[in-house]
Coordinates of C-alpha atoms in Angstrom, one line a residue:
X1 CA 119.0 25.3 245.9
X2 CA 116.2 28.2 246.3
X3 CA 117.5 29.1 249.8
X4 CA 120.5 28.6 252.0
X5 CA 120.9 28.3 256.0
X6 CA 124.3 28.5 257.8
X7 CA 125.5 29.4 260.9
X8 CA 128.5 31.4 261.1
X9 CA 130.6 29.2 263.3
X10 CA 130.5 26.7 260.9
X11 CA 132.1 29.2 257.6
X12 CA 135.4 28.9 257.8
X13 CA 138.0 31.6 258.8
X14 CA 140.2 33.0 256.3
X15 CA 143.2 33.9 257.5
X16 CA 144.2 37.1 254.8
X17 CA 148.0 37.7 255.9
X18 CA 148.6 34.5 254.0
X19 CA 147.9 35.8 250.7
X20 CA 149.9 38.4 249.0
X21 CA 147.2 39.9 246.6
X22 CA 144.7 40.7 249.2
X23 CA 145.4 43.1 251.6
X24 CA 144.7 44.2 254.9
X25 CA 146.2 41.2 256.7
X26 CA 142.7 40.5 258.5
X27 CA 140.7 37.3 259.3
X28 CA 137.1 37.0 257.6
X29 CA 134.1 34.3 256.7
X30 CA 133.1 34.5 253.4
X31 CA 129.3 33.9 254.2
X32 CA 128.4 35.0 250.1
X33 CA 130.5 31.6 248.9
X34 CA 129.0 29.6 251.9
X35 CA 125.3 30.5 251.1
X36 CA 125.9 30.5 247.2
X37 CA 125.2 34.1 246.7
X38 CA 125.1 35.6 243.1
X39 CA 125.1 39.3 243.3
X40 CA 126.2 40.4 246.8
X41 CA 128.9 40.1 248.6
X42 CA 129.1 38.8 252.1
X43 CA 132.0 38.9 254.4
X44 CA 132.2 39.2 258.2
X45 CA 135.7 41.0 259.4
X46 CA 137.6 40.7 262.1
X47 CA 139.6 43.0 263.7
X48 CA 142.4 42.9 266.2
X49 CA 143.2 46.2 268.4
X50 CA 144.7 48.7 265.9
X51 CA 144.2 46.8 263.2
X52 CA 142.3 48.6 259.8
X53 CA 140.6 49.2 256.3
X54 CA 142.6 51.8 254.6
X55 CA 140.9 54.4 253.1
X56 CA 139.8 53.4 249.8
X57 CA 137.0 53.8 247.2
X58 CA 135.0 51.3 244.4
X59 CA 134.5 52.6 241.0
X60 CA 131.3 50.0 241.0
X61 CA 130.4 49.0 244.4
X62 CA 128.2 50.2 247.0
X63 CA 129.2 49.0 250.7
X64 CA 127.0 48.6 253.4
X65 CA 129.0 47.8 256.9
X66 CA 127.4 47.2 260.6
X67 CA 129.7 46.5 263.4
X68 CA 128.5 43.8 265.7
X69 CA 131.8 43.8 268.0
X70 CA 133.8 46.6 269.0
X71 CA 135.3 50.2 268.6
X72 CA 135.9 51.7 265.3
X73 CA 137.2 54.9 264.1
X74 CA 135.5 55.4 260.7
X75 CA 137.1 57.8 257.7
X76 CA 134.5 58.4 255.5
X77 CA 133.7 60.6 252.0
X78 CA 135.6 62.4 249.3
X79 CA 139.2 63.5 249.2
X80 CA 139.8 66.2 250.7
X81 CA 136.3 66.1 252.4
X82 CA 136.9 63.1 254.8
X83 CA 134.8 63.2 258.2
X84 CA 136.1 61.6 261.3
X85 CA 132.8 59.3 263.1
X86 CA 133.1 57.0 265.9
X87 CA 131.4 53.5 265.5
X88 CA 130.3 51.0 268.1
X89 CA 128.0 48.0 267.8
X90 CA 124.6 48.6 266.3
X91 CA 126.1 51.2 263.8
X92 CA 125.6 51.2 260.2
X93 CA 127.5 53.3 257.5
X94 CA 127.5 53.0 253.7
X95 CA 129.7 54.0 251.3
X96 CA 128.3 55.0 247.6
X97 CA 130.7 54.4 244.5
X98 CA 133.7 56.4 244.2
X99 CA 133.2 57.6 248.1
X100 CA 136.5 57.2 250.0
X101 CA 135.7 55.0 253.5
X102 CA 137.8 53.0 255.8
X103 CA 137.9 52.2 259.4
X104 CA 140.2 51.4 262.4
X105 CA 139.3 48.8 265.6
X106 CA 140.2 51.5 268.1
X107 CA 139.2 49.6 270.7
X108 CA 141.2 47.1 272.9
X109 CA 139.0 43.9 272.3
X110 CA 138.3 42.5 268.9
X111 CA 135.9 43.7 266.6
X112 CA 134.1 42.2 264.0
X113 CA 131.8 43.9 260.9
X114 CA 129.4 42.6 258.7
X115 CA 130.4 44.1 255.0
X116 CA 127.9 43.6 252.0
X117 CA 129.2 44.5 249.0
X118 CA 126.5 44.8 245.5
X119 CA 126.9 44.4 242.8
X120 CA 128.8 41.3 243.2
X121 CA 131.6 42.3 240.9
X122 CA 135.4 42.1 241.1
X123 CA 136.1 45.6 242.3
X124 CA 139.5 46.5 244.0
X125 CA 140.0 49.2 246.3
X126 CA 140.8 52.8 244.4
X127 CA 142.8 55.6 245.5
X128 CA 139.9 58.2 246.6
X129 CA 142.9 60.8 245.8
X130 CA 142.9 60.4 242.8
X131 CA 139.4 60.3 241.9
X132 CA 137.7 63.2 239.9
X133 CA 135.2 64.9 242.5
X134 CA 133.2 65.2 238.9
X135 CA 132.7 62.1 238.4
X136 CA 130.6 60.7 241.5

């Protein structure tokens, strides 16, 4: 099919802290296998109070996030360069390849971001530590 139209209460929730190669231990909808998509990635997060996306890099991938619920602290750029930012809904960040991000629900209500993820390649979370400052 040319197009694709889904509402997000009916994609199912994934419950993460029930598999053992895919950490954090958060919930998500995969929207990018709902609709189909090819060369994006497409995942809504949520977040309980404290819970978090350690800080972490892709050697390929550039992420995009927008918060639609909640309070985040965000950690954000190279090692040994990382900036504090506070997040609310309606904020946007992105992080380029090799740039260290991550982000805590600091609030004491859930919160939920929308994470799109291109190019749509298998691309696990690096060590920002021990990436060469040279090679970004």
């Amino acid at each position: 099919m040319e197009y694709e139209v889904v509402h997000t209460d009916d994609v199912p929730m994934t419950d993460l802290s029930e598999s053992d190669e895919v950490p954090p231990d958060l919930r998500i909808r995969a929207l990018d296998e709902v609709l189909g998509a090819d060369d994006v990635h497409l995942k809504l997060w949520y977040f309980d109070p404290g819970e978090e996306i350690r800080y972490h890099a892709h050697a390929e991938q550039e992420e995009l996030y927008y918060v639609l619920e909640g309070e985040f602290s965000l950690k954000l750029g190279r090692s040994g360069e990382e900036e504090y930012v506070e997040a609310g809904p309606g904020t946007f960040w992105i992080a380029k390849p090799e740039i260290g991000h991550g982000h805590r629900n600091v609030g004491d209500e859930e919160g939920v971001v929308l994470a799109i993820g291109a190019p749509a390649v298998e691309d696990p979370g690096l060590d920002p530590h021990g990436l060469d400052a040279e090679d970004g």
